[in-house]
Amino acid sequence: MRNALITGWGKCLPPTLLTNHDLESIVDTDDEWITTRTGIKERRISHVPLSDLAALAGKRALAAAGVEPEDVDLVMVATCTPDTLMPSAAGMVQNKLGATSAGAFDQNAACSGFLYSLISASGMVASGVIDTALVIGADVLTHLLDFSDRSTAVLFGDGAGAVVVQATDEDAGIIASRMGSDGSVAEILWAEGSGSATGYKEVERNHQLAAISMNGPEVFKRAVKAMGDASSAVIEEAGWSVDDIDLLVPHQANVRIIDATARRLKLDSSKVFVNIASYGNTSAATIPIALTEALENGRVQPGSKLVFAAFGAGLSWAAVALKFGSRVTPISEIDEELPPTDATVLDLLADNFAYFGGGPRG
Ligand code: COA
């Protein structure tokens, strides 16, 4: 039977750190509050456009799969922070990779976007519409942060992760999936003014329009329920018990959300992958980055039973039960890195501060 298998994986994190201590000098917060309330210690700020992060993560995933760019049929980029709304980030990535035979499009389900894309691409591969897809989750949400708003400024970071999905005869791939959405509470997590509904005069009057605003406790509550329920549904549909699960790879938004989701599933914390301390919430990129690190650290074995779960703006959520394939090591690796930068993190954020009004406190 034809299945869709993850055959390559890669990540790209920009090098410049924004630590909790850096944030103490920008907004009224402290390392202890951020660490205990979120689990985050530091995050990255990108010095390059989103499409550069996405393209390098994609190149690494293609190398791991042993796939040449010209053999890719589709480049899908899950993002809500493309370089431009038109054309898509995926088109830019297709060009940067030299994926000359590929179609390309973006997909926006915010932080759930990677799972929506993985489900879509796997469906296309398994049904024979395409043979090989490059699925990238990438975001530079710090571009939309008002660093004078401590309720959002501490949570997000920039990054990209990617997987290659290919047709296979192996008995592996997605076994069950769920996607969900509740647009009736869209305003509890949104970047109002970032799209076409905003009047030109409003943008002139109020520079704060595009910043992310959020009702944190409400998002928290709904995230735990949505990720827990969607995960339970895919575990049941896969015919697994909780004991069968080798690893839960959840969206990394807040370690307390991850812990509460695992408790809801009655899953031991040793079976949960957590790397939020290093990167914060990289939105659509958290799961492919986490999966890549889980593979690098030997936490995914041939045939491992994995559960992915995510939630994000929309509100949107998704979960996937997936049996990993027989190969868990990359076929090859590339040396390429992002161009170096001498800029400090405050240099990189200077334009953001000038626009939104945040910045180092006097
Ligand atoms: N530093 C210090 N204090 C902060 C703070 C910060 N960065 N952010 C908020 N606070 C304060 C609040 O002002 C409040 O103070 P008050 O009691 O004097 O009013 C207090 O901490 C508690 O705030 P609350 O919002 O209830 O905290 P919380 O425990 O819910 O944690 C979040 C806040 C944002 C960390 C948490 O709600 C969360 O993670 N929500 C989900 C957000 C998310 O994942 N979004 C992305 C989805 S993809």
XYZ file of C-alpha atoms and ligand atoms in Angstrom:
410
model
C 0.000 0.000 0.000
C 1.212 3.501 -0.840
C 1.943 5.597 2.263
C 3.509 9.011 2.902
C 6.698 8.911 4.950
C 8.872 11.569 6.592
C 12.276 10.889 5.007
C 14.160 14.102 5.826
C 14.218 16.726 8.560
C 16.074 19.939 9.301
C 15.958 23.179 11.244
C 17.344 26.695 10.986
C 17.679 28.932 14.023
C 19.144 32.405 13.596
C 22.188 32.887 15.862
C 21.284 36.079 17.761
C 19.959 35.443 21.269
C 17.365 37.459 23.169
C 17.685 36.224 26.748
C 15.342 36.743 29.675
C 17.996 39.037 31.144
C 17.978 41.115 27.938
C 14.196 41.423 28.277
C 14.552 42.698 31.859
C 16.165 45.822 30.394
C 13.362 46.271 27.819
C 10.102 45.602 29.656
C 8.868 45.226 33.257
C 9.603 41.524 33.722
C 12.235 39.229 35.243
C 13.961 35.958 34.505
C 12.273 34.184 37.400
C 8.739 35.121 36.281
C 9.389 34.129 32.668
C 11.086 30.847 33.629
C 8.460 29.708 36.108
C 5.404 30.921 34.140
C 6.553 29.796 30.660
C 9.707 27.625 30.793
C 11.485 29.975 28.367
C 15.078 31.115 29.027
C 16.044 32.561 25.641
C 14.823 32.917 22.061
C 16.329 33.918 18.686
C 15.889 37.106 16.676
C 16.432 36.766 12.928
C 18.789 39.028 10.965
C 17.544 37.579 7.657
C 14.093 37.401 6.028
C 11.751 34.508 6.795
C 12.360 32.939 3.379
C 16.099 32.575 4.140
C 15.397 30.688 7.381
C 12.821 28.523 5.619
C 15.094 27.802 2.644
C 18.024 26.692 4.816
C 15.816 24.443 6.953
C 14.471 23.058 3.667
C 17.958 22.424 2.233
C 18.939 20.547 5.379
C 15.784 18.423 5.207
C 16.392 17.619 1.520
C 19.985 16.570 2.311
C 18.761 14.352 5.151
C 16.313 12.716 2.716
C 18.891 12.428 -0.070
C 16.486 14.275 -2.383
C 17.650 16.733 -5.054
C 15.727 20.054 -5.184
C 14.613 19.400 -8.761
C 12.874 16.199 -7.624
C 10.519 18.067 -5.269
C 6.922 18.298 -6.534
C 5.574 20.740 -3.948
C 7.007 23.301 -1.519
C 4.537 24.168 1.221
C 5.426 26.832 3.791
C 3.303 27.130 6.917
C 3.718 30.699 8.144
C 1.832 33.790 9.209
C 4.888 36.032 8.741
C 5.922 35.668 5.056
C 8.430 38.159 3.592
C 5.516 39.633 1.605
C 1.823 38.744 1.460
C 2.285 38.471 -2.288
C 4.089 36.521 -3.602
C 4.194 33.662 -1.123
C 7.177 32.692 1.009
C 6.971 29.255 -0.615
C 7.614 30.771 -4.059
C 10.727 32.498 -2.722
C 11.895 29.283 -1.072
C 11.278 27.325 -4.282
C 13.569 29.765 -6.090
C 16.260 29.773 -3.368
C 16.338 25.973 -3.418
C 16.284 25.582 -7.193
C 13.214 23.352 -6.879
C 12.476 23.905 -10.547
C 9.758 21.247 -10.909
C 7.833 22.209 -7.779
C 4.574 24.021 -7.183
C 4.679 26.300 -4.149
C 2.205 27.859 -1.773
C 1.882 29.186 1.771
C -0.580 27.961 4.310
C -1.653 29.964 7.355
C -3.053 28.236 10.412
C -0.693 30.203 12.700
C 1.028 27.967 15.262
C -0.956 24.917 14.076
C 0.218 25.522 10.507
C 2.931 22.886 10.317
C 0.537 20.090 11.295
C -2.118 21.343 8.857
C 0.566 21.294 6.143
C 1.924 17.886 7.120
C -1.598 16.432 7.019
C -2.308 18.086 3.627
C 0.998 17.086 2.021
C 0.796 13.523 3.344
C -2.711 13.207 1.890
C -1.476 14.395 -1.515
C 1.469 12.003 -1.447
C -0.489 8.988 -0.205
C -3.214 9.508 -2.817
C -0.705 9.800 -5.666
C -1.283 13.480 -6.527
C 2.436 14.087 -5.904
C 5.438 11.942 -4.939
C 7.639 14.305 -2.926
C 6.754 17.330 -0.799
C 8.927 19.712 1.179
C 6.886 20.901 4.174
C 8.319 23.847 6.071
C 7.082 25.545 9.248
C 8.666 28.970 9.656
C 7.841 32.190 11.477
C 9.444 35.453 12.574
C 6.687 36.457 14.971
C 9.028 38.837 16.813
C 8.370 41.143 13.823
C 4.778 41.511 15.104
C 5.626 41.985 18.795
C 5.218 45.209 20.702
C 8.125 44.893 23.135
C 6.437 47.285 25.583
C 3.679 44.642 26.085
C 5.131 42.199 28.602
C 2.275 39.739 28.172
C 3.462 38.875 24.643
C 7.063 40.191 24.408
C 8.560 37.315 26.396
C 6.888 34.419 24.572
C 7.954 34.332 20.942
C 11.122 33.702 18.923
C 12.127 33.238 15.273
C 12.986 29.969 13.525
C 12.224 27.386 10.850
C 11.939 23.615 10.601
C 11.231 21.339 7.661
C 10.438 17.778 6.675
C 10.461 15.913 3.376
C 7.400 13.726 2.793
C 7.768 10.956 0.189
C 5.758 8.072 -1.154
C 6.706 4.692 0.295
C 5.599 1.079 0.512
C 6.665 0.972 4.160
C 3.954 0.399 6.722
C 4.497 3.850 8.254
C 3.302 7.452 8.151
C 0.225 9.256 9.471
C -2.253 6.824 11.015
C -4.798 9.335 12.305
C -5.206 13.103 12.244
C -7.519 15.838 13.503
C -7.851 19.506 12.585
C -10.046 21.953 14.488
C -10.970 25.602 14.462
C -13.074 28.087 16.458
C -13.221 31.469 14.782
C -15.773 32.752 17.316
C -12.947 33.572 19.742
C -10.474 34.864 17.145
C -9.807 38.048 19.107
C -8.169 36.277 22.066
C -5.022 35.880 19.943
C -4.621 38.107 16.929
C -2.642 40.673 15.034
C -5.423 43.124 14.242
C -4.503 45.469 11.444
C -2.123 43.078 9.740
C -4.497 42.502 6.827
C -6.866 44.062 4.325
C -9.704 44.860 6.748
C -7.755 47.760 8.200
C -8.581 51.204 6.826
C -5.662 53.257 5.547
C -6.521 56.069 7.958
C -6.480 53.725 10.965
C -2.948 52.618 10.118
C -1.872 56.261 9.903
C -3.507 57.108 13.227
C -2.351 54.147 15.266
C 1.020 52.564 14.732
C 0.213 49.752 17.164
C -2.306 48.115 14.850
C -0.250 45.181 13.657
C 1.121 44.025 17.024
C -0.024 40.681 18.411
C -2.508 41.043 21.262
C -3.542 38.155 23.436
C -5.715 37.097 26.360
C -3.098 34.724 27.788
C -5.136 32.861 30.431
C -8.022 32.256 27.986
C -5.644 30.948 25.293
C -3.931 28.777 27.912
C -7.174 27.111 29.015
C -8.392 26.465 25.479
C -4.959 25.201 24.349
C -4.819 22.489 27.002
C -8.335 21.296 26.180
C -7.885 21.433 22.380
C -4.480 19.719 22.298
C -5.565 17.132 24.887
C -8.865 16.280 23.149
C -7.341 16.178 19.647
C -4.469 13.980 20.879
C -6.870 11.586 22.627
C -8.939 11.368 19.432
C -5.980 10.434 17.197
C -4.587 7.965 19.758
C -7.969 6.241 19.907
C -8.439 6.273 16.128
C -4.945 4.806 15.678
C -5.976 1.948 17.976
C -3.172 2.827 20.409
C -3.210 3.047 24.179
C -1.266 5.790 25.957
C 1.366 3.178 26.855
C 2.005 2.577 23.145
C 3.175 6.154 22.586
C 6.942 6.536 22.337
C 7.054 10.332 22.161
C 4.680 13.298 22.251
C 6.106 16.190 20.231
C 3.871 19.121 21.174
C 3.779 22.741 20.005
C 6.145 24.638 22.293
C 4.177 27.658 23.569
C 4.432 27.324 27.337
C 5.909 24.450 29.350
C 2.901 24.592 31.678
C 0.564 24.026 28.690
C 2.720 21.050 27.640
C 2.730 19.611 31.177
C -1.033 20.056 31.557
C -1.651 18.392 28.165
C 0.542 15.421 29.145
C -1.290 15.125 32.495
C -4.638 15.185 30.672
C -3.402 12.293 28.503
C -1.913 10.528 31.570
C 1.399 10.430 29.670
C 4.645 10.270 31.636
C 6.818 13.374 31.216
C 9.725 11.168 30.065
C 7.726 10.637 26.854
C 7.306 14.335 26.093
C 9.798 16.327 24.008
C 10.436 19.832 25.373
C 12.942 22.382 24.030
C 11.053 25.610 24.722
C 13.774 26.908 27.081
C 16.101 27.528 24.117
C 13.786 28.969 21.476
C 10.485 30.170 22.991
C 7.432 29.869 20.776
C 8.566 29.841 17.133
C 4.936 29.406 15.980
C 4.642 27.105 12.924
C 8.291 26.094 13.374
C 8.146 24.541 16.856
C 7.142 21.006 15.862
C 9.560 20.461 12.929
C 12.391 21.955 15.033
C 11.462 19.688 17.953
C 11.146 16.622 15.701
C 14.573 17.336 14.195
C 16.137 17.605 17.658
C 14.322 14.476 18.853
C 15.867 12.592 15.905
C 19.308 14.131 16.531
C 19.104 13.088 20.200
C 18.108 9.484 19.448
C 14.622 9.908 20.879
C 12.972 8.638 17.686
C 13.683 5.022 16.777
C 12.684 3.004 13.696
C 8.913 2.530 13.889
C 8.475 4.899 16.859
C 4.877 5.823 17.592
C 4.721 9.614 17.723
C 1.941 12.042 18.565
C 2.131 15.674 17.414
C -0.260 18.294 18.837
C -0.558 22.019 18.237
C -2.833 25.012 18.706
C -2.663 28.619 17.666
C -4.436 31.725 16.449
C -7.746 31.122 14.756
C -8.200 29.552 17.176
C -6.845 26.537 15.365
C -5.608 23.189 16.580
C -4.479 19.845 15.209
C -3.059 16.478 16.237
C -1.401 13.627 14.366
C -0.624 10.014 15.312
C 2.286 8.896 13.155
C 4.419 5.778 12.917
C 7.971 6.787 11.985
C 9.787 4.997 9.187
C 12.729 2.599 9.363
C 15.454 5.224 8.781
C 16.136 7.679 11.625
C 19.545 8.965 10.504
C 20.155 11.525 7.740
C 21.400 10.310 4.354
C 23.646 13.365 4.131
C 24.248 16.766 5.717
C 25.237 20.180 4.356
C 27.724 22.724 5.732
C 25.830 25.832 4.685
C 25.037 28.378 7.411
C 23.149 31.685 7.438
C 25.315 34.685 6.565
C 27.136 35.880 9.716
C 26.051 39.052 11.491
C 27.822 41.490 13.833
C 24.547 43.102 14.880
C 23.582 42.952 18.552
C 20.075 41.904 19.483
C 19.249 45.540 20.274
C 20.498 46.528 16.798
C 18.198 43.929 15.239
C 15.221 45.178 17.238
C 15.904 48.913 16.725
C 13.365 49.342 13.904
C 10.737 47.392 15.859
C 11.284 49.672 18.893
C 11.065 52.780 16.706
C 7.767 51.585 15.203
C 5.945 50.158 18.225
C 7.465 52.366 20.914
C 9.287 49.726 23.008
C 13.001 49.696 23.737
C 15.640 49.727 26.478
C 14.274 51.260 29.667
C 15.977 54.440 30.836
N 6.559 39.461 33.527
C 6.101 39.703 34.755
N 4.787 39.699 35.053
C 3.926 39.443 34.067
C 4.341 39.191 32.748
C 5.723 39.215 32.495
N 6.221 38.988 31.270
N 3.245 38.975 31.981
C 2.183 39.077 32.779
N 2.586 39.374 34.050
C 1.762 39.582 35.237
C 0.358 40.033 34.898
O 0.326 41.431 34.687
C -0.378 39.628 36.131
O -0.131 40.564 37.156
P -1.323 41.043 38.138
O -1.734 39.787 38.836
O -0.639 42.050 38.984
O -2.368 41.577 37.227
C 0.315 38.326 36.552
O 1.610 38.342 35.904
C -0.430 37.079 36.142
O -0.831 37.252 34.799
P -1.579 36.125 34.009
O -1.793 36.590 32.586
O -2.759 35.618 34.783
O -0.437 35.010 34.038
P -0.456 33.548 33.520
O -0.036 32.658 34.610
O -1.721 33.213 32.783
O 0.722 33.574 32.456
C 0.988 33.648 30.094
C 0.631 34.438 31.331
C 0.861 34.577 28.895
C 2.423 33.175 30.218
C 0.040 32.428 29.962
O -1.298 32.840 30.141
C 0.144 31.746 28.638
O 1.180 31.202 28.294
N -0.951 31.711 27.870
C -0.937 31.080 26.575
C -0.255 31.991 25.602
C 0.170 31.307 24.361
O 0.599 30.188 24.391
N 0.069 31.994 23.239
C 0.519 31.508 21.986
C -0.418 30.521 21.462
S 0.214 29.720 20.055
